Amino acid sequence: MKWIVLKKPLDYDGSQISSLWGYMEADLQEDSIIAFRGSCDVQLRHMIDLEDRKEGDPIYSTDMLHFIIEHFDSTDLKLIYARQRLFTAMVAEVLLQRGISTSRAGDDLFVQGKKLSISIASTSSVSQKIHFGMNVEHGIYGCLKDQGFDEKDLFTVMEKIASRYVDEIHDIEKDLRKSRPLGVM
Amino acid sequence: MKWIVLKKPLDYDGSQISSLWGYMEADLQEDSIIAFRGSCDVQLRHMIDLEDRKEGDPIYSTDMLHFIIEHFDSTDLKLIYARQRLFTAMVAEVLLQRGISTSRAGDDLFVQGKKLSISIASTSSVSQKIHFGMNVEHGIYGCLKDQGFDEKDLFTVMEKIASRYVDEIHDIEKDLRKSRPLGVM
Amino acid sequence: MKWIVLKKPLDYDGSQISSLWGYMEADLQEDSIIAFRGSCDVQLRHMIDLEDRKEGDPIYSTDMLHFIIEHFDSTDLKLIYARQRLFTAMVAEVLLQRGISTSRAGDDLFVQGKKLSISIASTSSVSQKIHFGMNVEHGIYGCLKDQGFDEKDLFTVMEKIASRYVDEIHDIEKDLRKSRPLGVM
Amino acid sequence: MKWIVLKKPLDYDGSQISSLWGYMEADLQEDSIIAFRGSCDVQLRHMIDLEDRKEGDPIYSTDMLHFIIEHFDSTDLKLIYARQRLFTAMVAEVLLQRGISTSRAGDDLFVQGKKLSISIASTSSVSQKIHFGMNVEHGIYGCLKDQGFDEKDLFTVMEKIASRYVDEIHDIEKDLRKSRPLGVM
Amino acid sequence: MKWIVLKKPLDYDGSQISSLWGYMEADLQEDSIIAFRGSCDVQLRHMIDLEDRKEGDPIYSTDMLHFIIEHFDSTDLKLIYARQRLFTAMVAEVLLQRGISTSRAGDDLFVQGKKLSISIASTSSVSQKIHFGMNVEHGIYGCLKDQGFDEKDLFTVMEKIASRYVDEIHDIEKDLRKSRPLGVM
Amino acid sequence: MKWIVLKKPLDYDGSQISSLWGYMEADLQEDSIIAFRGSCDVQLRHMIDLEDRKEGDPIYSTDMLHFIIEHFDSTDLKLIYARQRLFTAMVAEVLLQRGISTSRAGDDLFVQGKKLSISIASTSSVSQKIHFGMNVEHGIYGCLKDQGFDEKDLFTVMEKIASRYVDEIHDIEKDLRKSRPLGVM
């Protein structure tokens, strides 16, 4: 698995959650996590979560850190959702190391009671994907700038999160190659 | 999914990791998390992790909080390992709410640099299981008593952890029933 | 798993077989069986069975009892087909308890040699679904009214069938949580 | 898939539920259903159902019709349990055609309120299996002789049940090769 | 599994890779391999391989032998890719028996350093498919005519390849029904 | 995936087919292929193929090249058998490059009509494994020495085969990360 932090800004419009986006954009032929910074403006037709679609509210933020994760090892919905929750918890751990305390509810992070992040996970017939976005600046919701992040910190935290997720997955892959099956009563 | 906290102490000897232990002991016919307090003394033949077995070190602690998780929805190794990591992160979150700061490395928690917990996950042909144990008292390793836990707190934290894991799984099950499949580039 | 009988009539046009229809219509976030009464008029583009599509015959009936089943626990085609056949056999059992003798051929029920029901099953990347419809009134095919059903009976039988399928699935889920893996020769 | 009715009697002792028994006994290299007549005396170590094992009651009958089903197409527990229920419903249908009315509760058949049959299903890493047995004669439980079966009928009904199950599975396999995937809302 | 060699020519335009094409064209309700001869002209919208699509080069050949394989037993991407490589190796074996030496690189065959074949494999929610095409005549790439194939040989080799693949799959299905699960250290 | 050629001889006794043997012997925590040279003497209790066990013939050879493959990405029997056949075809390709012509029948290679190799594949709950052995010297069966192999060649061919299999698997993994799902008719 490979991690990449894009230097240039990229606006998230929901198309990036499609399977094989990483291959089309960057010839990626490994499982991957790609991080970038940009606005978020998800078109209705790209909304994966039908709750959002029903509410009809646009998902909009002018400035976010985005993480796009793609796995090809399974098309099991339960696995990608467990990975999404684990990723969310891991982001909270990285923020905590920087002194920012958040609380997690499922796939959402809150900072001082305000929603800091959005996330979605799903599968196609060929891959599993996660999108996770955190506000950099926001007038109403929680955001990293309010927590003392400056410009340079943003890239550092993107690298930290992306590389740690890769380590986490590698660590799991190693562990499952040294464990015996269970006995049965 | 159901959670149970045993009132009576129970010593963990490694047999409880077997599939269907919950049914044999408590007629459980649901996915479950069972928490209890007791010593930990894992016999070689019950060791799931071959690294432990190779090292030949006994896994021993006089007083621990134990959590035994069993899922019957899949026998995918990757899923149970993702759940194990998520559970470990979630335990850290609960401890943090109580003011105890830990750091997580894979399926291990450390408090002030000392190892606080042990964990193992695996599958049989019929179920997936996780064992997670945290020291209550220990002379060398990290433990809850050193962090200011008193007797009553121990049951509260077991309930908190067990119930929160059930909520976490239910939340995932609900989320995956409202998300569309991914598009493909 | 949850069962629902809709009080108001609803015409089946084939769109209800889509994954996540239950969530869009009724915020359902569990596996479910939804029963309702209404006409049946399946548009070509909603036809799942290519045999029907090839024949180009419209699937039409003025008055039917419909059952829409959705499971999110797997996307295995073989599992949803086995469940469809089991459901069909179970409907025949319920009808027999009411004194109506039918014969089953795969996913079809016949009464006095006349086709009483239609059914289809398939999967998407997110769920498995079954549609099963039985004629209430029909000039040519078999129908419940000809078998002595009156208006009130129709709701009773919908409740009976829907609730029994849920019991059937729960019973299976319980059984598989008390059985050991097989030995091998 | 192949069906076989053994001419010679064979006593069921629980070893026949093991994966690959059909290959060891009869060089079977297809999915199969094997029917035979004989006593039933399941040793504790062959008990798959832990409920039976806990109760410690021997499973004993002097004269039964036995059906042993083996599938190699999946090791999914849910699939073999759905097949087991479908098989049980199908046996009831065959008996009904002979004028014998039974009621089904999960994987059990009852005749005039008395238990007629026993069944178990499970998987190993290589196959799925079902055992289903029906009393031919019994002093306490329901049995076929009490329902007017004579010696010759027994072989006829074994052939009927075994061949119909094979037809059922073939019919499913054909159906799933003509159905489109579901749309999604 | 069934094999068919079409007597009449058929041009491959990429639509034949769709799931259930065999059912729509020939009422096939088994796993199958269908061989035919015709030109190859894959429209952009039918391109499965995004590398081809990115390059935007038409996939074109005036005269090819085509093989379309469909399996309904799994929707696992890894399985269909392993089968595609095995099929490619098997084609090389058949050619070698005819005295034509090729070299295989993944799913491509080369003859005297020139590309002889094209291939693609993928899955939908209902089936797995492979397309494999070999040039009969070609000005630039490798082709069978240059290797001494005459018209009659072409049908013979199509039959040989198609029937051997079916034998190969049947042989695998038989083998996996006589092997015990692995022990674990 | 990693490949290793052991410098020291190692006798194959059937224990090496067990899951996690690579971890116990060499701390391997990746998918792997391990090649070594040694005798072959498979004990009855290590026989995976029940046909061998039934025949009761010892599997014996004084000098063989052995390949042990382990994959943790799936426990699907069909996948490991497809991989076993692909591996066998690939060994034939490597031998052909050295001028040695063999014919393959399933998982067996023959040279000048004499059996050159043995192979077995199976799964446990934690991994898939293949054993493949080729005679170096043999009085009755085909062997590499009769084909002009000298001592040095043996290590070269082991490296060639082991590294090529790793390349083959990596190539597949790359390919499946650039292919769109199939359309459906």
PDB file of C-alpha atoms in Angstrom, chain E residues 12-179:
ATOM      1  CA  TYR E  12     -16.097  -8.707 -31.574  1.00  0.00           C
ATOM      2  CA  ASP E  13     -16.995  -5.141 -30.634  1.00  0.00           C
ATOM      3  CA  GLY E  14     -16.603  -5.354 -26.871  1.00  0.00           C
ATOM      4  CA  SER E  15     -20.290  -5.902 -26.112  1.00  0.00           C
ATOM      5  CA  GLN E  16     -19.691  -9.648 -25.855  1.00  0.00           C
ATOM      6  CA  ILE E  17     -17.691  -9.166 -22.663  1.00  0.00           C
ATOM      7  CA  SER E  18     -20.887  -8.105 -20.856  1.00  0.00           C
ATOM      8  CA  SER E  19     -22.281 -10.489 -18.275  1.00  0.00           C
ATOM      9  CA  LEU E  20     -25.125 -12.664 -19.541  1.00  0.00           C
ATOM     10  CA  TRP E  21     -24.284 -12.173 -23.225  1.00  0.00           C
ATOM     11  CA  GLY E  22     -24.255 -15.974 -23.593  1.00  0.00           C
ATOM     12  CA  TYR E  23     -27.739 -16.191 -22.168  1.00  0.00           C
ATOM     13  CA  MET E  24     -29.090 -13.431 -24.396  1.00  0.00           C
ATOM     14  CA  GLU E  25     -27.502 -14.858 -27.536  1.00  0.00           C
ATOM     15  CA  ALA E  26     -27.770 -18.557 -26.976  1.00  0.00           C
ATOM     16  CA  ASP E  27     -29.921 -19.227 -23.886  1.00  0.00           C
ATOM     17  CA  LEU E  28     -26.829 -20.522 -22.124  1.00  0.00           C
ATOM     18  CA  GLN E  29     -27.522 -21.267 -18.477  1.00  0.00           C
ATOM     19  CA  GLU E  30     -24.227 -22.905 -17.649  1.00  0.00           C
ATOM     20  CA  ASP E  31     -20.712 -21.615 -17.180  1.00  0.00           C
ATOM     21  CA  SER E  32     -19.342 -21.489 -20.713  1.00  0.00           C
ATOM     22  CA  ILE E  33     -16.575 -20.823 -23.185  1.00  0.00           C
ATOM     23  CA  ILE E  34     -17.725 -19.651 -26.621  1.00  0.00           C
ATOM     24  CA  ALA E  35     -15.235 -19.498 -29.498  1.00  0.00           C
ATOM     25  CA  PHE E  36     -15.757 -17.701 -32.793  1.00  0.00           C
ATOM     26  CA  ARG E  37     -13.897 -16.022 -35.613  1.00  0.00           C
ATOM     27  CA  GLY E  38     -14.267 -12.428 -36.697  1.00  0.00           C
ATOM     28  CA  SER E  39     -12.820  -8.977 -36.674  1.00  0.00           C
ATOM     29  CA  CYS E  40     -12.061  -7.067 -33.488  1.00  0.00           C
ATOM     30  CA  ASP E  41     -13.073  -3.452 -33.084  1.00  0.00           C
ATOM     31  CA  VAL E  42     -13.571  -2.429 -29.467  1.00  0.00           C
ATOM     32  CA  GLN E  43     -15.466   0.775 -28.915  1.00  0.00           C
ATOM     33  CA  LEU E  44     -14.167   3.101 -26.245  1.00  0.00           C
ATOM     34  CA  ARG E  45     -17.262   2.657 -24.089  1.00  0.00           C
ATOM     35  CA  HIS E  46     -16.717  -1.105 -24.046  1.00  0.00           C
ATOM     36  CA  MET E  47     -13.084  -0.864 -22.983  1.00  0.00           C
ATOM     37  CA  ILE E  48     -12.616  -2.563 -19.654  1.00  0.00           C
ATOM     38  CA  ASP E  49      -8.918  -1.896 -19.358  1.00  0.00           C
ATOM     39  CA  LEU E  50      -8.465   1.749 -18.404  1.00  0.00           C
ATOM     40  CA  GLU E  51      -4.904   1.673 -19.719  1.00  0.00           C
ATOM     41  CA  ASP E  52      -6.301   1.132 -23.215  1.00  0.00           C
ATOM     42  CA  ARG E  53      -8.866   3.818 -22.623  1.00  0.00           C
ATOM     43  CA  LYS E  54      -6.288   6.322 -21.453  1.00  0.00           C
ATOM     44  CA  GLU E  55      -4.127   5.650 -24.451  1.00  0.00           C
ATOM     45  CA  GLY E  56      -7.222   6.103 -26.580  1.00  0.00           C
ATOM     46  CA  ASP E  57      -5.915   3.683 -29.174  1.00  0.00           C
ATOM     47  CA  PRO E  58      -8.605   1.670 -30.866  1.00  0.00           C
ATOM     48  CA  ILE E  59      -8.229  -2.060 -30.409  1.00  0.00           C
ATOM     49  CA  TYR E  60      -8.503  -3.274 -33.951  1.00  0.00           C
ATOM     50  CA  SER E  61      -7.775  -6.382 -35.962  1.00  0.00           C
ATOM     51  CA  THR E  62      -9.453  -7.606 -39.130  1.00  0.00           C
ATOM     52  CA  ASP E  63      -9.393 -11.293 -38.350  1.00  0.00           C
ATOM     53  CA  MET E  64      -9.132 -13.013 -35.011  1.00  0.00           C
ATOM     54  CA  LEU E  65     -10.079 -16.144 -33.091  1.00  0.00           C
ATOM     55  CA  HIS E  66     -12.084 -15.054 -30.051  1.00  0.00           C
ATOM     56  CA  PHE E  67     -12.819 -16.868 -26.802  1.00  0.00           C
ATOM     57  CA  ILE E  68     -15.453 -15.605 -24.350  1.00  0.00           C
ATOM     58  CA  ILE E  69     -15.438 -17.304 -20.939  1.00  0.00           C
ATOM     59  CA  GLU E  70     -18.130 -16.786 -18.295  1.00  0.00           C
ATOM     60  CA  HIS E  71     -18.187 -18.188 -14.754  1.00  0.00           C
ATOM     61  CA  PHE E  72     -21.001 -17.632 -12.253  1.00  0.00           C
ATOM     62  CA  ASP E  73     -19.410 -19.421  -9.294  1.00  0.00           C
ATOM     63  CA  SER E  74     -17.773 -16.365  -7.727  1.00  0.00           C
ATOM     64  CA  THR E  75     -17.302 -12.645  -8.253  1.00  0.00           C
ATOM     65  CA  ASP E  76     -13.746 -12.662  -6.911  1.00  0.00           C
ATOM     66  CA  LEU E  77     -11.430 -10.577  -9.120  1.00  0.00           C
ATOM     67  CA  LYS E  78      -8.374 -12.589  -8.103  1.00  0.00           C
ATOM     68  CA  LEU E  79      -9.961 -15.839  -9.209  1.00  0.00           C
ATOM     69  CA  ILE E  80     -10.879 -14.624 -12.691  1.00  0.00           C
ATOM     70  CA  TYR E  81      -7.371 -13.178 -13.165  1.00  0.00           C
ATOM     71  CA  ALA E  82      -5.749 -16.457 -12.112  1.00  0.00           C
ATOM     72  CA  ARG E  83      -8.060 -18.255 -14.534  1.00  0.00           C
ATOM     73  CA  GLN E  84      -7.169 -15.804 -17.304  1.00  0.00           C
ATOM     74  CA  ARG E  85      -3.438 -16.453 -16.849  1.00  0.00           C
ATOM     75  CA  LEU E  86      -4.041 -20.191 -16.720  1.00  0.00           C
ATOM     76  CA  PHE E  87      -6.107 -19.988 -19.919  1.00  0.00           C
ATOM     77  CA  THR E  88      -3.338 -18.030 -21.635  1.00  0.00           C
ATOM     78  CA  ALA E  89      -0.730 -20.600 -20.609  1.00  0.00           C
ATOM     79  CA  MET E  90      -3.024 -23.344 -21.844  1.00  0.00           C
ATOM     80  CA  VAL E  91      -3.416 -21.702 -25.255  1.00  0.00           C
ATOM     81  CA  ALA E  92       0.378 -21.636 -25.509  1.00  0.00           C
ATOM     82  CA  GLU E  93       0.454 -25.341 -24.680  1.00  0.00           C
ATOM     83  CA  VAL E  94      -2.054 -26.139 -27.430  1.00  0.00           C
ATOM     84  CA  LEU E  95      -0.087 -24.050 -29.939  1.00  0.00           C
ATOM     85  CA  LEU E  96       3.123 -25.805 -28.936  1.00  0.00           C
ATOM     86  CA  GLN E  97       1.542 -29.186 -29.620  1.00  0.00           C
ATOM     87  CA  ARG E  98       1.038 -27.828 -33.154  1.00  0.00           C
ATOM     88  CA  GLY E  99       4.681 -26.901 -33.313  1.00  0.00           C
ATOM     89  CA  ILE E 100       4.258 -23.169 -32.691  1.00  0.00           C
ATOM     90  CA  SER E 101       6.475 -21.830 -29.970  1.00  0.00           C
ATOM     91  CA  THR E 102       5.223 -18.733 -28.124  1.00  0.00           C
ATOM     92  CA  SER E 103       6.285 -16.911 -25.019  1.00  0.00           C
ATOM     93  CA  ARG E 104       3.801 -15.734 -22.395  1.00  0.00           C
ATOM     94  CA  ALA E 105       4.014 -12.506 -20.421  1.00  0.00           C
ATOM     95  CA  GLY E 106       1.038 -12.357 -18.071  1.00  0.00           C
ATOM     96  CA  ASP E 107      -2.052 -12.519 -20.286  1.00  0.00           C
ATOM     97  CA  ASP E 108      -0.178 -11.845 -23.548  1.00  0.00           C
ATOM     98  CA  LEU E 109       1.306 -14.347 -26.000  1.00  0.00           C
ATOM     99  CA  PHE E 110       4.178 -13.436 -28.293  1.00  0.00           C
ATOM    100  CA  VAL E 111       5.345 -15.316 -31.347  1.00  0.00           C
ATOM    101  CA  GLN E 112       8.802 -14.525 -32.733  1.00  0.00           C
ATOM    102  CA  GLY E 113       8.807 -11.406 -30.583  1.00  0.00           C
ATOM    103  CA  LYS E 114       5.522 -10.109 -31.981  1.00  0.00           C
ATOM    104  CA  LYS E 115       2.310  -9.759 -29.962  1.00  0.00           C
ATOM    105  CA  LEU E 116      -0.122 -12.468 -30.996  1.00  0.00           C
ATOM    106  CA  SER E 117      -3.018 -11.963 -28.615  1.00  0.00           C
ATOM    107  CA  ILE E 118      -5.097  -9.561 -26.531  1.00  0.00           C
ATOM    108  CA  SER E 119      -7.025 -10.353 -23.369  1.00  0.00           C
ATOM    109  CA  ILE E 120      -9.127  -8.787 -20.647  1.00  0.00           C
ATOM    110  CA  ALA E 121     -10.835 -10.142 -17.529  1.00  0.00           C
ATOM    111  CA  SER E 122     -13.264  -8.601 -15.071  1.00  0.00           C
ATOM    112  CA  THR E 123     -16.398  -9.160 -12.985  1.00  0.00           C
ATOM    113  CA  SER E 124     -19.869  -7.733 -12.511  1.00  0.00           C
ATOM    114  CA  SER E 125     -22.187  -8.411  -9.564  1.00  0.00           C
ATOM    115  CA  VAL E 126     -23.396 -11.549 -11.345  1.00  0.00           C
ATOM    116  CA  SER E 127     -20.484 -13.128 -13.192  1.00  0.00           C
ATOM    117  CA  GLN E 128     -16.799 -13.260 -14.111  1.00  0.00           C
ATOM    118  CA  LYS E 129     -15.707 -12.983 -17.730  1.00  0.00           C
ATOM    119  CA  ILE E 130     -12.583 -13.315 -19.890  1.00  0.00           C
ATOM    120  CA  HIS E 131     -12.078 -12.244 -23.490  1.00  0.00           C
ATOM    121  CA  PHE E 132      -9.062 -13.660 -25.296  1.00  0.00           C
ATOM    122  CA  GLY E 133      -8.361 -12.949 -28.968  1.00  0.00           C
ATOM    123  CA  MET E 134      -5.569 -14.182 -31.280  1.00  0.00           C
ATOM    124  CA  ASN E 135      -4.751 -12.675 -34.654  1.00  0.00           C
ATOM    125  CA  VAL E 136      -5.453 -14.909 -37.637  1.00  0.00           C
ATOM    126  CA  GLU E 137      -3.921 -12.463 -40.096  1.00  0.00           C
ATOM    127  CA  HIS E 138      -2.133  -9.234 -39.367  1.00  0.00           C
ATOM    128  CA  GLY E 139       0.335  -7.013 -41.194  1.00  0.00           C
ATOM    129  CA  ILE E 140       2.281  -5.917 -38.130  1.00  0.00           C
ATOM    130  CA  TYR E 141       1.542  -8.131 -35.158  1.00  0.00           C
ATOM    131  CA  GLY E 142       2.052 -11.866 -34.819  1.00  0.00           C
ATOM    132  CA  CYS E 143      -0.651 -14.045 -36.380  1.00  0.00           C
ATOM    133  CA  LEU E 144      -1.592 -17.689 -36.894  1.00  0.00           C
ATOM    134  CA  LYS E 145      -1.452 -17.617 -40.685  1.00  0.00           C
ATOM    135  CA  ASP E 146       2.207 -16.658 -40.561  1.00  0.00           C
ATOM    136  CA  GLN E 147       2.719 -19.760 -38.447  1.00  0.00           C
ATOM    137  CA  GLY E 148       1.325 -22.045 -41.093  1.00  0.00           C
ATOM    138  CA  PHE E 149      -2.300 -22.309 -39.975  1.00  0.00           C
ATOM    139  CA  ASP E 150      -4.763 -22.900 -42.779  1.00  0.00           C
ATOM    140  CA  GLU E 151      -8.505 -22.330 -42.707  1.00  0.00           C
ATOM    141  CA  LYS E 152      -9.433 -25.789 -41.482  1.00  0.00           C
ATOM    142  CA  ASP E 153      -6.845 -25.691 -38.716  1.00  0.00           C
ATOM    143  CA  LEU E 154      -8.521 -22.646 -37.243  1.00  0.00           C
ATOM    144  CA  PHE E 155     -11.695 -24.477 -36.295  1.00  0.00           C
ATOM    145  CA  THR E 156      -9.718 -27.427 -35.020  1.00  0.00           C
ATOM    146  CA  VAL E 157      -7.642 -25.221 -32.740  1.00  0.00           C
ATOM    147  CA  MET E 158     -10.732 -23.366 -31.468  1.00  0.00           C
ATOM    148  CA  GLU E 159     -12.323 -26.685 -30.524  1.00  0.00           C
ATOM    149  CA  LYS E 160      -9.117 -27.923 -28.952  1.00  0.00           C
ATOM    150  CA  ILE E 161      -8.690 -24.809 -26.825  1.00  0.00           C
ATOM    151  CA  ALA E 162     -12.341 -24.517 -25.800  1.00  0.00           C
ATOM    152  CA  SER E 163     -12.711 -28.183 -24.884  1.00  0.00           C
ATOM    153  CA  ARG E 164      -9.411 -28.270 -23.046  1.00  0.00           C
ATOM    154  CA  TYR E 165     -10.389 -25.308 -20.869  1.00  0.00           C
ATOM    155  CA  VAL E 166     -13.599 -27.101 -19.896  1.00  0.00           C
ATOM    156  CA  ASP E 167     -11.585 -30.224 -19.056  1.00  0.00           C
ATOM    157  CA  GLU E 168      -9.177 -28.111 -17.019  1.00  0.00           C
ATOM    158  CA  ILE E 169     -11.994 -26.607 -14.934  1.00  0.00           C
ATOM    159  CA  HIS E 170     -13.690 -29.984 -14.438  1.00  0.00           C
ATOM    160  CA  ASP E 171     -10.378 -31.478 -13.378  1.00  0.00           C
ATOM    161  CA  ILE E 172      -9.962 -28.736 -10.757  1.00  0.00           C
ATOM    162  CA  GLU E 173     -13.511 -29.239  -9.501  1.00  0.00           C
ATOM    163  CA  LYS E 174     -12.805 -32.947  -9.068  1.00  0.00           C
ATOM    164  CA  ASP E 175      -9.499 -32.414  -7.309  1.00  0.00           C
ATOM    165  CA  LEU E 176     -10.880 -30.030  -4.736  1.00  0.00           C
ATOM    166  CA  ARG E 177     -13.434 -32.666  -3.768  1.00  0.00           C
ATOM    167  CA  LYS E 178     -10.781 -35.091  -2.562  1.00  0.00           C
ATOM    168  CA  SER E 179      -8.368 -32.927  -0.576  1.00  0.00           C
TER     169      SER E 179
END
